mmCIF file of C-alpha atoms and ligand atoms in Angstrom:
data_model
loop_
_atom_site.group_PDB
_atom_site.id
_atom_site.type_symbol
_atom_site.label_atom_id
_atom_site.label_comp_id
_atom_site.label_asym_id
_atom_site.label_seq_id
_atom_site.Cartn_x
_atom_site.Cartn_y
_atom_site.Cartn_z
ATOM 1 C CA MET R 22 19.784 -7.388 -16.748
ATOM 2 C CA THR R 23 21.131 -7.743 -13.269
ATOM 3 C CA THR R 24 18.309 -8.099 -10.818
ATOM 4 C CA THR R 25 19.492 -6.303 -7.740
ATOM 5 C CA ALA R 26 22.042 -3.807 -6.659
ATOM 6 C CA SER R 27 23.267 -2.700 -3.324
ATOM 7 C CA THR R 28 26.407 -1.884 -1.481
ATOM 8 C CA THR R 29 27.289 -2.183 2.141
ATOM 9 C CA ASP R 30 28.768 1.187 3.037
ATOM 10 C CA SER R 31 25.504 2.713 4.253
ATOM 11 C CA ALA R 32 24.969 4.121 7.708
ATOM 12 C CA THR R 33 24.210 0.753 9.231
ATOM 13 C CA GLY R 34 26.419 -1.396 7.032
ATOM 14 C CA THR R 35 23.484 -3.464 5.830
ATOM 15 C CA GLN R 36 22.552 -4.273 2.255
ATOM 16 C CA TYR R 37 19.549 -2.081 1.702
ATOM 17 C CA ALA R 38 18.691 -0.748 -1.725
ATOM 18 C CA ILE R 39 17.185 2.350 -0.140
ATOM 19 C CA GLU R 40 17.550 3.457 3.445
ATOM 20 C CA ILE R 41 15.633 6.361 4.927
ATOM 21 C CA LEU R 42 16.748 7.592 8.310
ATOM 22 C CA GLY R 43 14.844 10.130 10.408
ATOM 23 C CA VAL R 44 13.544 12.043 7.418
ATOM 24 C CA THR R 45 11.428 15.089 8.108
ATOM 25 C CA LYS R 46 10.039 17.569 5.626
ATOM 26 C CA ARG R 47 8.464 20.874 6.506
ATOM 27 C CA TYR R 48 6.806 23.311 4.153
ATOM 28 C CA GLY R 49 6.698 26.401 6.341
ATOM 29 C CA LYS R 50 4.348 25.451 9.158
ATOM 30 C CA ILE R 51 3.171 22.241 7.467
ATOM 31 C CA THR R 52 4.978 19.086 8.509
ATOM 32 C CA ALA R 53 4.648 16.776 5.513
ATOM 33 C CA LEU R 54 6.932 14.127 7.034
ATOM 34 C CA GLY R 55 7.412 13.936 10.765
ATOM 35 C CA GLY R 56 10.418 11.599 11.076
ATOM 36 C CA VAL R 57 10.373 8.603 8.791
ATOM 37 C CA ASP R 58 12.617 5.528 8.974
ATOM 38 C CA LEU R 59 12.348 2.915 6.237
ATOM 39 C CA ASP R 60 14.705 0.237 4.938
ATOM 40 C CA ILE R 61 14.008 -1.274 1.546
ATOM 41 C CA GLU R 62 15.651 -4.518 0.513
ATOM 42 C CA PRO R 63 17.059 -5.042 -2.964
ATOM 43 C CA GLY R 64 14.345 -6.331 -5.288
ATOM 44 C CA GLU R 65 11.530 -5.513 -2.899
ATOM 45 C CA PHE R 66 8.213 -4.066 -4.058
ATOM 46 C CA VAL R 67 7.278 -1.619 -1.332
ATOM 47 C CA VAL R 68 3.995 0.263 -1.428
ATOM 48 C CA LEU R 69 3.496 3.555 0.411
ATOM 49 C CA LEU R 70 -0.188 3.586 1.308
ATOM 50 C CA GLY R 71 -2.286 6.214 3.023
ATOM 51 C CA PRO R 72 -4.950 8.834 2.564
ATOM 52 C CA SER R 73 -4.416 11.942 0.496
ATOM 53 C CA GLY R 74 -2.025 14.384 2.143
ATOM 54 C CA CYS R 75 -0.296 11.826 4.410
ATOM 55 C CA GLY R 76 3.125 12.470 2.834
ATOM 56 C CA LYS R 77 3.516 9.564 0.390
ATOM 57 C CA SER R 78 4.450 11.655 -2.635
ATOM 58 C CA THR R 79 6.713 13.867 -0.580
ATOM 59 C CA LEU R 80 8.640 10.819 0.610
ATOM 60 C CA LEU R 81 8.913 9.469 -2.932
ATOM 61 C CA LYS R 82 10.085 12.839 -4.257
ATOM 62 C CA ILE R 83 12.689 13.035 -1.512
ATOM 63 C CA ILE R 84 14.030 9.631 -2.574
ATOM 64 C CA ALA R 85 14.016 10.803 -6.189
ATOM 65 C CA GLY R 86 15.780 14.049 -5.298
ATOM 66 C CA LEU R 87 12.919 16.163 -6.637
ATOM 67 C CA GLU R 88 12.342 17.614 -3.192
ATOM 68 C CA ASP R 89 14.877 18.557 -0.501
ATOM 69 C CA LEU R 90 14.446 17.098 2.945
ATOM 70 C CA THR R 91 14.477 19.187 6.104
ATOM 71 C CA GLU R 92 16.248 16.661 8.314
ATOM 72 C CA GLY R 93 17.474 13.112 7.980
ATOM 73 C CA GLU R 94 19.365 10.972 5.521
ATOM 74 C CA VAL R 95 18.558 9.042 2.400
ATOM 75 C CA TYR R 96 20.898 6.299 1.199
ATOM 76 C CA ILE R 97 20.478 4.810 -2.240
ATOM 77 C CA GLY R 98 22.516 1.748 -3.073
ATOM 78 C CA GLY R 99 24.427 2.368 0.141
ATOM 79 C CA LYS R 100 25.498 5.891 -0.820
ATOM 80 C CA LEU R 101 24.341 9.020 0.953
ATOM 81 C CA ALA R 102 22.033 10.641 -1.603
ATOM 82 C CA ASN R 103 20.999 13.829 0.247
ATOM 83 C CA TYR R 104 23.187 16.009 -1.926
ATOM 84 C CA LEU R 105 22.924 14.099 -5.198
ATOM 85 C CA LYS R 106 21.018 15.531 -8.155
ATOM 86 C CA PRO R 107 18.033 13.433 -9.291
ATOM 87 C CA SER R 108 19.962 12.289 -12.359
ATOM 88 C CA ALA R 109 22.819 11.009 -10.201
ATOM 89 C CA ARG R 110 20.604 8.869 -7.965
ATOM 90 C CA ASP R 111 20.176 5.814 -10.157
ATOM 91 C CA VAL R 112 16.401 5.796 -9.730
ATOM 92 C CA ALA R 113 13.695 6.167 -12.365
ATOM 93 C CA MET R 114 10.429 7.873 -11.562
ATOM 94 C CA VAL R 115 7.117 6.947 -13.191
ATOM 95 C CA PHE R 116 4.334 9.489 -12.704
ATOM 96 C CA GLN R 117 0.570 9.237 -13.067
ATOM 97 C CA ASN R 118 0.566 11.833 -15.838
ATOM 98 C CA TYR R 119 2.820 10.011 -18.178
ATOM 99 C CA ALA R 120 4.994 13.023 -19.044
ATOM 100 C CA LEU R 121 5.694 11.765 -22.560
ATOM 101 C CA TYR R 122 7.129 14.068 -25.217
ATOM 102 C CA PRO R 123 4.213 14.610 -27.633
ATOM 103 C CA HIS R 124 6.423 15.397 -30.639
ATOM 104 C CA MET R 125 8.477 12.220 -30.264
ATOM 105 C CA THR R 126 7.560 8.710 -31.375
ATOM 106 C CA VAL R 127 7.167 5.925 -28.863
ATOM 107 C CA ARG R 128 10.614 4.688 -29.891
ATOM 108 C CA ALA R 129 12.189 8.085 -29.228
ATOM 109 C CA ASN R 130 10.290 8.539 -25.985
ATOM 110 C CA ILE R 131 11.464 5.218 -24.611
ATOM 111 C CA GLY R 132 15.031 5.691 -25.783
ATOM 112 C CA PHE R 133 15.227 9.306 -24.617
ATOM 113 C CA PRO R 134 16.998 8.759 -21.275
ATOM 114 C CA LEU R 135 19.689 6.701 -22.981
ATOM 115 C CA LYS R 136 20.107 9.286 -25.731
ATOM 116 C CA MET R 137 20.528 11.989 -23.102
ATOM 117 C CA ALA R 138 23.117 9.816 -21.411
ATOM 118 C CA GLY R 139 25.007 9.629 -24.710
ATOM 119 C CA ARG R 140 24.653 5.870 -25.100
ATOM 120 C CA PRO R 141 25.529 4.357 -28.478
ATOM 121 C CA LYS R 142 22.720 3.966 -30.995
ATOM 122 C CA GLY R 143 22.949 0.180 -31.081
ATOM 123 C CA GLU R 144 22.543 -0.070 -27.333
ATOM 124 C CA ILE R 145 19.567 2.297 -27.392
ATOM 125 C CA GLU R 146 17.877 0.199 -30.090
ATOM 126 C CA GLN R 147 18.524 -2.967 -28.159
ATOM 127 C CA GLN R 148 17.147 -1.546 -24.912
ATOM 128 C CA VAL R 149 14.079 -0.074 -26.616
ATOM 129 C CA ALA R 150 13.399 -3.446 -28.256
ATOM 130 C CA PHE R 151 13.802 -5.209 -24.928
ATOM 131 C CA ALA R 152 11.539 -2.824 -22.989
ATOM 132 C CA SER R 153 8.859 -2.581 -25.672
ATOM 133 C CA GLY R 154 8.805 -6.369 -25.995
ATOM 134 C CA LEU R 155 8.436 -6.722 -22.247
ATOM 135 C CA LEU R 156 5.586 -4.225 -22.247
ATOM 136 C CA GLN R 157 3.973 -5.567 -25.427
ATOM 137 C CA ILE R 158 4.132 -2.281 -27.285
ATOM 138 C CA GLY R 159 6.621 -3.430 -29.920
ATOM 139 C CA SER R 160 4.137 -2.700 -32.709
ATOM 140 C CA GLU R 161 3.516 0.873 -31.547
ATOM 141 C CA LEU R 162 7.070 2.163 -31.767
ATOM 142 C CA ASP R 163 6.491 4.524 -34.692
ATOM 143 C CA LYS R 164 3.330 6.062 -33.257
ATOM 144 C CA TYR R 165 3.088 9.335 -31.352
ATOM 145 C CA PRO R 166 1.684 9.563 -27.810
ATOM 146 C CA ASP R 167 -1.627 11.063 -28.939
ATOM 147 C CA GLU R 168 -2.228 7.974 -31.097
ATOM 148 C CA LEU R 169 -2.052 5.690 -28.054
ATOM 149 C CA SER R 170 -4.578 4.586 -25.450
ATOM 150 C CA GLY R 171 -4.069 5.523 -21.806
ATOM 151 C CA GLY R 172 -2.762 2.052 -21.032
ATOM 152 C CA GLN R 173 -0.273 2.187 -23.891
ATOM 153 C CA ARG R 174 0.972 5.602 -22.803
ATOM 154 C CA GLN R 175 1.518 4.260 -19.331
ATOM 155 C CA ARG R 176 3.519 1.406 -20.831
ATOM 156 C CA VAL R 177 5.681 3.869 -22.748
ATOM 157 C CA ALA R 178 6.347 5.756 -19.515
ATOM 158 C CA LEU R 179 7.318 2.467 -17.888
ATOM 159 C CA GLY R 180 9.485 1.597 -20.876
ATOM 160 C CA ARG R 181 11.368 4.839 -20.473
ATOM 161 C CA ALA R 182 12.078 3.909 -16.857
ATOM 162 C CA ILE R 183 13.074 0.338 -17.706
ATOM 163 C CA VAL R 184 15.705 1.211 -20.341
ATOM 164 C CA ARG R 185 17.650 3.132 -17.755
ATOM 165 C CA GLN R 186 18.125 -0.050 -15.747
ATOM 166 C CA PRO R 187 18.009 1.945 -12.548
ATOM 167 C CA LEU R 188 18.652 0.602 -9.109
ATOM 168 C CA ALA R 189 15.030 1.374 -8.230
ATOM 169 C CA PHE R 190 11.758 2.387 -9.811
ATOM 170 C CA LEU R 191 9.802 5.075 -8.019
ATOM 171 C CA MET R 192 6.144 5.097 -9.023
ATOM 172 C CA ASP R 193 3.667 7.776 -7.988
ATOM 173 C CA GLU R 194 0.106 6.497 -8.445
ATOM 174 C CA PRO R 195 1.017 5.304 -11.942
ATOM 175 C CA LEU R 196 -2.373 3.722 -12.596
ATOM 176 C CA SER R 197 -4.664 6.388 -11.215
ATOM 177 C CA ASN R 198 -5.475 7.902 -14.628
ATOM 178 C CA LEU R 199 -6.665 4.604 -16.047
ATOM 179 C CA ASP R 200 -10.235 3.326 -16.010
ATOM 180 C CA ALA R 201 -11.128 0.586 -13.545
ATOM 181 C CA LEU R 202 -10.739 -2.376 -15.893
ATOM 182 C CA LEU R 203 -7.453 -1.224 -17.358
ATOM 183 C CA ARG R 204 -6.184 -0.505 -13.899
ATOM 184 C CA VAL R 205 -6.699 -4.080 -12.814
ATOM 185 C CA GLN R 206 -5.029 -5.298 -15.988
ATOM 186 C CA MET R 207 -2.049 -2.942 -15.632
ATOM 187 C CA ARG R 208 -1.744 -3.925 -11.996
ATOM 188 C CA SER R 209 -1.089 -7.525 -12.890
ATOM 189 C CA GLU R 210 1.143 -6.473 -15.788
ATOM 190 C CA LEU R 211 3.228 -4.346 -13.456
ATOM 191 C CA LEU R 212 3.560 -7.268 -11.103
ATOM 192 C CA ARG R 213 4.604 -9.603 -13.906
ATOM 193 C CA LEU R 214 7.085 -6.992 -14.991
ATOM 194 C CA HIS R 215 8.427 -6.722 -11.481
ATOM 195 C CA LYS R 216 8.852 -10.482 -11.275
ATOM 196 C CA ARG R 217 10.780 -10.497 -14.569
ATOM 197 C CA VAL R 218 12.899 -7.418 -13.991
ATOM 198 C CA GLY R 219 13.193 -7.949 -10.228
ATOM 199 C CA ARG R 220 14.077 -4.337 -9.571
ATOM 200 C CA THR R 221 13.492 -2.556 -6.261
ATOM 201 C CA THR R 222 10.252 -0.604 -6.557
ATOM 202 C CA VAL R 223 8.708 2.037 -4.329
ATOM 203 C CA TYR R 224 5.101 2.535 -5.314
ATOM 204 C CA VAL R 225 2.765 5.222 -3.989
ATOM 205 C CA THR R 226 -0.983 4.700 -3.859
ATOM 206 C CA HIS R 227 -4.014 5.625 -1.793
ATOM 207 C CA ASP R 228 -5.753 2.503 -3.121
ATOM 208 C CA GLN R 229 -5.514 -0.219 -0.529
ATOM 209 C CA ILE R 230 -6.452 -2.951 -2.999
ATOM 210 C CA GLU R 231 -3.485 -1.971 -5.153
ATOM 211 C CA ALA R 232 -1.292 -2.074 -2.068
ATOM 212 C CA MET R 233 -2.600 -5.420 -0.864
ATOM 213 C CA THR R 234 -2.257 -7.110 -4.240
ATOM 214 C CA MET R 235 1.115 -5.718 -5.290
ATOM 215 C CA ALA R 236 3.290 -5.181 -2.257
ATOM 216 C CA ASP R 237 5.923 -7.365 -0.707
ATOM 217 C CA ARG R 238 5.611 -4.917 2.156
ATOM 218 C CA VAL R 239 3.090 -2.169 2.728
ATOM 219 C CA VAL R 240 4.061 1.044 4.497
ATOM 220 C CA VAL R 241 0.889 2.559 5.941
ATOM 221 C CA MET R 242 1.229 6.304 6.486
ATOM 222 C CA ARG R 243 -0.857 8.950 8.184
ATOM 223 C CA ASN R 244 -0.134 12.615 8.880
ATOM 224 C CA GLY R 245 3.484 12.322 7.793
ATOM 225 C CA LEU R 246 4.207 9.338 10.017
ATOM 226 C CA ILE R 247 4.540 5.628 9.341
ATOM 227 C CA GLN R 248 1.839 3.679 11.152
ATOM 228 C CA GLN R 249 2.937 0.184 10.226
ATOM 229 C CA ILE R 250 5.310 -1.618 7.891
ATOM 230 C CA GLY R 251 4.611 -5.224 7.005
ATOM 231 C CA PRO R 252 3.533 -7.775 4.439
ATOM 232 C CA PRO R 253 -0.049 -7.177 3.255
ATOM 233 C CA ASP R 254 -1.384 -10.127 5.201
ATOM 234 C CA GLU R 255 0.140 -8.935 8.451
ATOM 235 C CA VAL R 256 -1.111 -5.392 8.005
ATOM 236 C CA TYR R 257 -4.568 -6.824 7.296
ATOM 237 C CA ARG R 258 -4.664 -9.367 10.100
ATOM 238 C CA ARG R 259 -2.572 -7.664 12.727
ATOM 239 C CA PRO R 260 -3.046 -3.923 12.261
ATOM 240 C CA ALA R 261 -0.833 -1.845 14.534
ATOM 241 C CA ASN R 262 -3.653 0.480 15.442
ATOM 242 C CA ARG R 263 -7.238 1.511 14.748
ATOM 243 C CA PHE R 264 -6.238 3.697 11.839
ATOM 244 C CA VAL R 265 -4.579 0.804 9.980
ATOM 245 C CA ALA R 266 -7.501 -1.468 10.865
ATOM 246 C CA SER R 267 -9.976 0.905 9.281
ATOM 247 C CA PHE R 268 -7.844 2.047 6.348
ATOM 248 C CA VAL R 269 -6.776 -1.384 5.150
ATOM 249 C CA GLY R 270 -9.420 -3.828 3.977
ATOM 250 C CA SER R 271 -12.741 -3.391 2.300
ATOM 251 C CA PRO R 272 -15.040 -3.274 4.139
ATOM 252 C CA PRO R 273 -12.937 -1.839 6.966
ATOM 253 C CA MET R 274 -12.525 -3.819 10.165
ATOM 254 C CA ASN R 275 -15.509 -3.620 12.517
ATOM 255 C CA ILE R 276 -14.414 -1.561 15.490
ATOM 256 C CA LEU R 277 -16.592 -1.520 18.580
ATOM 257 C CA ASP R 278 -15.916 0.867 21.431
ATOM 258 C CA GLY R 279 -16.260 -0.139 25.033
ATOM 259 C CA ARG R 280 -14.257 -0.427 28.225
ATOM 260 C CA ILE R 281 -11.871 -2.800 29.869
ATOM 261 C CA GLU R 282 -13.157 -3.588 33.338
ATOM 262 C CA THR R 283 -11.871 -5.742 36.135
ATOM 263 C CA ALA R 284 -14.399 -7.295 38.494
ATOM 264 C CA ASP R 285 -13.878 -10.146 40.941
ATOM 265 C CA GLY R 286 -10.286 -10.386 39.737
ATOM 266 C CA ARG R 287 -11.458 -11.041 36.155
ATOM 267 C CA ARG R 288 -10.743 -8.682 33.339
ATOM 268 C CA ARG R 289 -13.319 -8.298 30.591
ATOM 269 C CA PHE R 290 -14.304 -6.091 27.704
ATOM 270 C CA ALA R 291 -17.669 -4.419 28.280
ATOM 271 C CA GLY R 292 -19.075 -3.193 24.994
ATOM 272 C CA PRO R 293 -21.889 -3.482 22.507
ATOM 273 C CA ILE R 294 -21.555 -7.250 22.067
ATOM 274 C CA PRO R 295 -20.696 -9.924 24.595
ATOM 275 C CA VAL R 296 -17.207 -11.259 23.945
ATOM 276 C CA GLU R 297 -14.811 -13.683 25.513
ATOM 277 C CA ILE R 298 -11.271 -12.588 24.743
ATOM 278 C CA PRO R 299 -8.744 -15.290 25.368
ATOM 279 C CA GLY R 300 -5.412 -13.773 26.255
ATOM 280 C CA LEU R 301 -6.854 -10.579 27.712
ATOM 281 C CA ALA R 302 -5.994 -11.576 31.271
ATOM 282 C CA GLY R 303 -2.248 -11.454 30.679
ATOM 283 C CA ALA R 304 -2.236 -8.461 28.307
ATOM 284 C CA THR R 305 -0.558 -5.195 29.250
ATOM 285 C CA LEU R 306 -3.605 -2.988 29.433
ATOM 286 C CA ASP R 307 -5.277 -0.848 32.068
ATOM 287 C CA ASP R 308 -8.963 -0.613 32.844
ATOM 288 C CA GLY R 309 -10.624 2.153 30.861
ATOM 289 C CA PRO R 310 -11.736 2.988 27.329
ATOM 290 C CA ALA R 311 -10.786 0.387 24.727
ATOM 291 C CA ALA R 312 -12.151 -1.093 21.531
ATOM 292 C CA ILE R 313 -12.304 -4.432 19.833
ATOM 293 C CA GLY R 314 -11.833 -5.089 16.121
ATOM 294 C CA ILE R 315 -13.257 -7.977 14.103
ATOM 295 C CA ARG R 316 -13.043 -8.464 10.330
ATOM 296 C CA SER R 317 -16.359 -8.849 8.526
ATOM 297 C CA GLU R 318 -15.472 -12.372 7.369
ATOM 298 C CA GLU R 319 -14.783 -13.400 10.961
ATOM 299 C CA LEU R 320 -18.405 -12.867 11.920
ATOM 300 C CA VAL R 321 -20.561 -15.878 11.194
ATOM 301 C CA LEU R 322 -24.339 -16.295 11.019
ATOM 302 C CA THR R 323 -25.268 -19.030 13.414
ATOM 303 C CA GLY R 324 -28.195 -20.569 15.270
ATOM 304 C CA VAL R 325 -29.841 -19.167 18.398
ATOM 305 C CA GLY R 326 -28.256 -20.781 21.432
ATOM 306 C CA THR R 327 -24.748 -20.989 20.004
ATOM 307 C CA ALA R 328 -22.374 -20.260 22.842
ATOM 308 C CA GLY R 329 -20.926 -16.745 22.691
ATOM 309 C CA SER R 330 -23.322 -15.632 19.946
ATOM 310 C CA PHE R 331 -25.372 -12.440 19.958
ATOM 311 C CA PRO R 332 -28.474 -11.193 18.126
ATOM 312 C CA ALA R 333 -28.437 -8.596 15.353
ATOM 313 C CA VAL R 334 -30.900 -7.119 12.865
ATOM 314 C CA ILE R 335 -29.973 -6.996 9.196
ATOM 315 C CA GLU R 336 -30.304 -3.453 7.874
ATOM 316 C CA LEU R 337 -28.731 -3.753 4.451
ATOM 317 C CA VAL R 338 -27.901 -6.619 2.092
ATOM 318 C CA GLU R 339 -25.225 -5.805 -0.513
ATOM 319 C CA PRO R 340 -24.256 -8.551 -2.944
ATOM 320 C CA VAL R 341 -20.701 -8.047 -4.236
ATOM 321 C CA GLY R 342 -20.063 -10.970 -6.556
ATOM 322 C CA ALA R 343 -18.863 -13.991 -4.602
ATOM 323 C CA ASP R 344 -19.820 -12.396 -1.269
ATOM 324 C CA ILE R 345 -22.645 -10.499 0.333
ATOM 325 C CA PHE R 346 -21.910 -7.675 2.758
ATOM 326 C CA LEU R 347 -24.516 -7.442 5.488
ATOM 327 C CA THR R 348 -24.869 -4.300 7.550
ATOM 328 C CA ALA R 349 -26.493 -5.142 10.852
ATOM 329 C CA THR R 350 -27.250 -3.418 14.128
ATOM 330 C CA VAL R 351 -26.726 -5.051 17.467
ATOM 331 C CA GLU R 352 -28.536 -4.325 20.729
ATOM 332 C CA GLY R 353 -27.600 -0.830 21.831
ATOM 333 C CA GLY R 354 -27.339 0.359 18.232
ATOM 334 C CA ALA R 355 -23.750 -0.421 17.233
ATOM 335 C CA ILE R 356 -23.356 -1.270 13.553
ATOM 336 C CA ILE R 357 -21.390 -4.224 12.236
ATOM 337 C CA THR R 358 -20.596 -5.527 8.773
ATOM 338 C CA ILE R 359 -20.745 -9.262 8.185
ATOM 339 C CA ARG R 360 -19.370 -10.884 5.047
ATOM 340 C CA VAL R 361 -21.200 -14.038 3.997
ATOM 341 C CA ASP R 362 -21.021 -16.023 0.794
ATOM 342 C CA ALA R 363 -23.331 -15.242 -2.102
ATOM 343 C CA GLU R 364 -25.442 -18.354 -1.497
ATOM 344 C CA THR R 365 -26.572 -17.099 1.922
ATOM 345 C CA ASN R 366 -30.292 -16.546 2.122
ATOM 346 C CA VAL R 367 -30.866 -13.441 4.202
ATOM 347 C CA ALA R 368 -33.175 -10.446 3.952
ATOM 348 C CA GLU R 369 -33.240 -6.873 5.192
ATOM 349 C CA GLY R 370 -35.135 -6.592 8.478
ATOM 350 C CA GLU R 371 -34.327 -10.173 9.450
ATOM 351 C CA ASN R 372 -33.244 -11.075 12.983
ATOM 352 C CA VAL R 373 -30.066 -13.124 12.950
ATOM 353 C CA GLN R 374 -27.684 -14.651 15.432
ATOM 354 C CA VAL R 375 -23.987 -13.901 14.998
ATOM 355 C CA SER R 376 -20.919 -15.590 16.393
ATOM 356 C CA ILE R 377 -17.258 -14.657 16.207
ATOM 357 C CA ALA R 378 -14.590 -16.905 14.716
ATOM 358 C CA PRO R 379 -12.030 -18.120 17.271
ATOM 359 C CA GLY R 380 -9.036 -15.824 17.694
ATOM 360 C CA ALA R 381 -10.669 -13.076 15.620
ATOM 361 C CA ILE R 382 -10.858 -10.369 18.234
ATOM 362 C CA ARG R 383 -8.177 -7.686 18.306
ATOM 363 C CA VAL R 384 -8.090 -5.280 21.204
ATOM 364 C CA PHE R 385 -7.149 -1.608 20.879
ATOM 365 C CA ASP R 386 -6.253 0.462 23.917
ATOM 366 C CA GLY R 387 -7.560 3.937 24.729
ATOM 367 C CA ALA R 388 -4.884 5.475 22.479
ATOM 368 C CA GLY R 389 -5.982 3.262 19.582
ATOM 369 C CA ASP R 390 -2.922 0.997 19.555
ATOM 370 C CA ARG R 391 -3.420 -2.738 19.216
ATOM 371 C CA VAL R 392 -2.720 -4.568 22.430
ATOM 372 C CA ARG R 393 -0.756 -7.772 22.259
ATOM 373 C CA LEU R 394 -2.821 -10.604 23.697
ATOM 374 C CA THR R 395 -1.139 -13.566 25.305
ATOM 375 C CA SER R 396 -3.129 -15.761 22.895
ATOM 376 C CA ASP R 397 -1.622 -14.028 19.817
ATOM 377 C CA ALA R 398 0.599 -16.109 17.601
ATOM 378 C CA ALA R 399 4.247 -15.146 17.952
HETATM 379 P P1 ADP N 406 0.156 12.445 -0.430
HETATM 380 O O1 ADP N 406 1.082 12.089 -1.527
HETATM 381 O O2 ADP N 406 0.099 11.403 0.641
HETATM 382 O O3 ADP N 406 -1.224 12.820 -0.910
HETATM 383 P P2 ADP N 406 1.836 14.773 -0.125
HETATM 384 O O4 ADP N 406 3.159 14.173 0.112
HETATM 385 O O5 ADP N 406 1.535 15.271 -1.494
HETATM 386 O O6 ADP N 406 0.705 13.744 0.325
HETATM 387 O O7 ADP N 406 1.607 15.975 0.885
HETATM 388 C C1 ADP N 406 1.851 15.875 2.281
HETATM 389 C C2 ADP N 406 1.537 17.209 2.927
HETATM 390 O O8 ADP N 406 2.453 18.200 2.500
HETATM 391 C C3 ADP N 406 0.168 17.755 2.606
HETATM 392 O O9 ADP N 406 -0.323 18.405 3.745
HETATM 393 C C4 ADP N 406 0.427 18.727 1.500
HETATM 394 O O10 ADP N 406 -0.550 19.732 1.477
HETATM 395 C C5 ADP N 406 1.786 19.281 1.887
HETATM 396 N N1 ADP N 406 2.568 19.705 0.710
HETATM 397 C C6 ADP N 406 3.001 18.915 -0.288
HETATM 398 N N2 ADP N 406 3.719 19.620 -1.194
HETATM 399 C C7 ADP N 406 3.702 20.899 -0.755
HETATM 400 C C8 ADP N 406 4.292 22.134 -1.238
HETATM 401 N N3 ADP N 406 5.007 22.157 -2.347
HETATM 402 N N4 ADP N 406 4.079 23.245 -0.496
HETATM 403 C C9 ADP N 406 3.369 23.205 0.653
HETATM 404 N N5 ADP N 406 2.821 22.096 1.156
HETATM 405 C C10 ADP N 406 2.980 20.960 0.476
#
């Protein structure tokens, strides 16, 4: 199999596998997509992430050609795809409900797209053998879908996409019908598959753990708009705004509301906990409402008297395997979550002292956008 495919005659002359330019989609008065731009590199695994109703599936269906767009352009393999039928787009869609043909064997289900395309029998057999070997369902080829487990059915659906050797796979929550354990297993299988087949993949999920573990780049969406595009680590560490900070990561980032104030020529954040924010002085930010964000693992239990630390009362102790999540209240009533390791000896009702890891504080302006601090890494 070739691993990537692209051409250079797209709108911008660059080598994107898929290019989405100013795409909007309206259903009557509902704006499902409010102007989306997204470039996907050949071989990339891109995850569209966001809450239910944010437009992920609509965007995927527009790429697949299963839905018309209202405005904008979609290029696939460098070719304008707006007017191409789904079958002419060189993409293969994998749905959450596997859409297998119940009266056909696994072999026939997997080979079906090639049969429809009139490929020779030998080639179909070869491709089915290749895909079923890759997916470890080679011994199930003579079974019917209702004789398979959920995980096996999902593999058959994937097999049917693989034999087509499309330019891109489009996957709409493909694991959401599986139980938790199988989901984790299929997640790593899909990733292994991606590494072997190396094909551009656009993957829709509302599950941020799926997104964080699978994506080369995550596209965080909300209300039909892209909030941020970036590698999982960047989206986690440097969220573009409060929405991304609270949607990505479990537990969500601690966000504490307060105000930016300037007194005696010094700018500070006045809020529920005392903080020193290096880099705030030179940041582009007016006095007024603002918030700070700190990840739970960037809060540290410390001793009384530690510079910059503040007191808190532990309200809830939740062990989660290797970590414990502590819910604590600070003076004034704000609630924070602190992640400590499982060995930590701490009890509900206990008074603790908390400090903040260096460089951990993000600042969000009154509109909720993250403010670039002069201390931020480039
Ligand atoms: P997601 O996949 O993120 O859950 P969708 O793309 O399915 O979101 O939907 C985005 C928005 O468009 C939602 O408000 C949804 O109700 C609306 N929508 C989706 N499909 C249709 C349709 N066929 N008719 C009317 N509204 C739709």
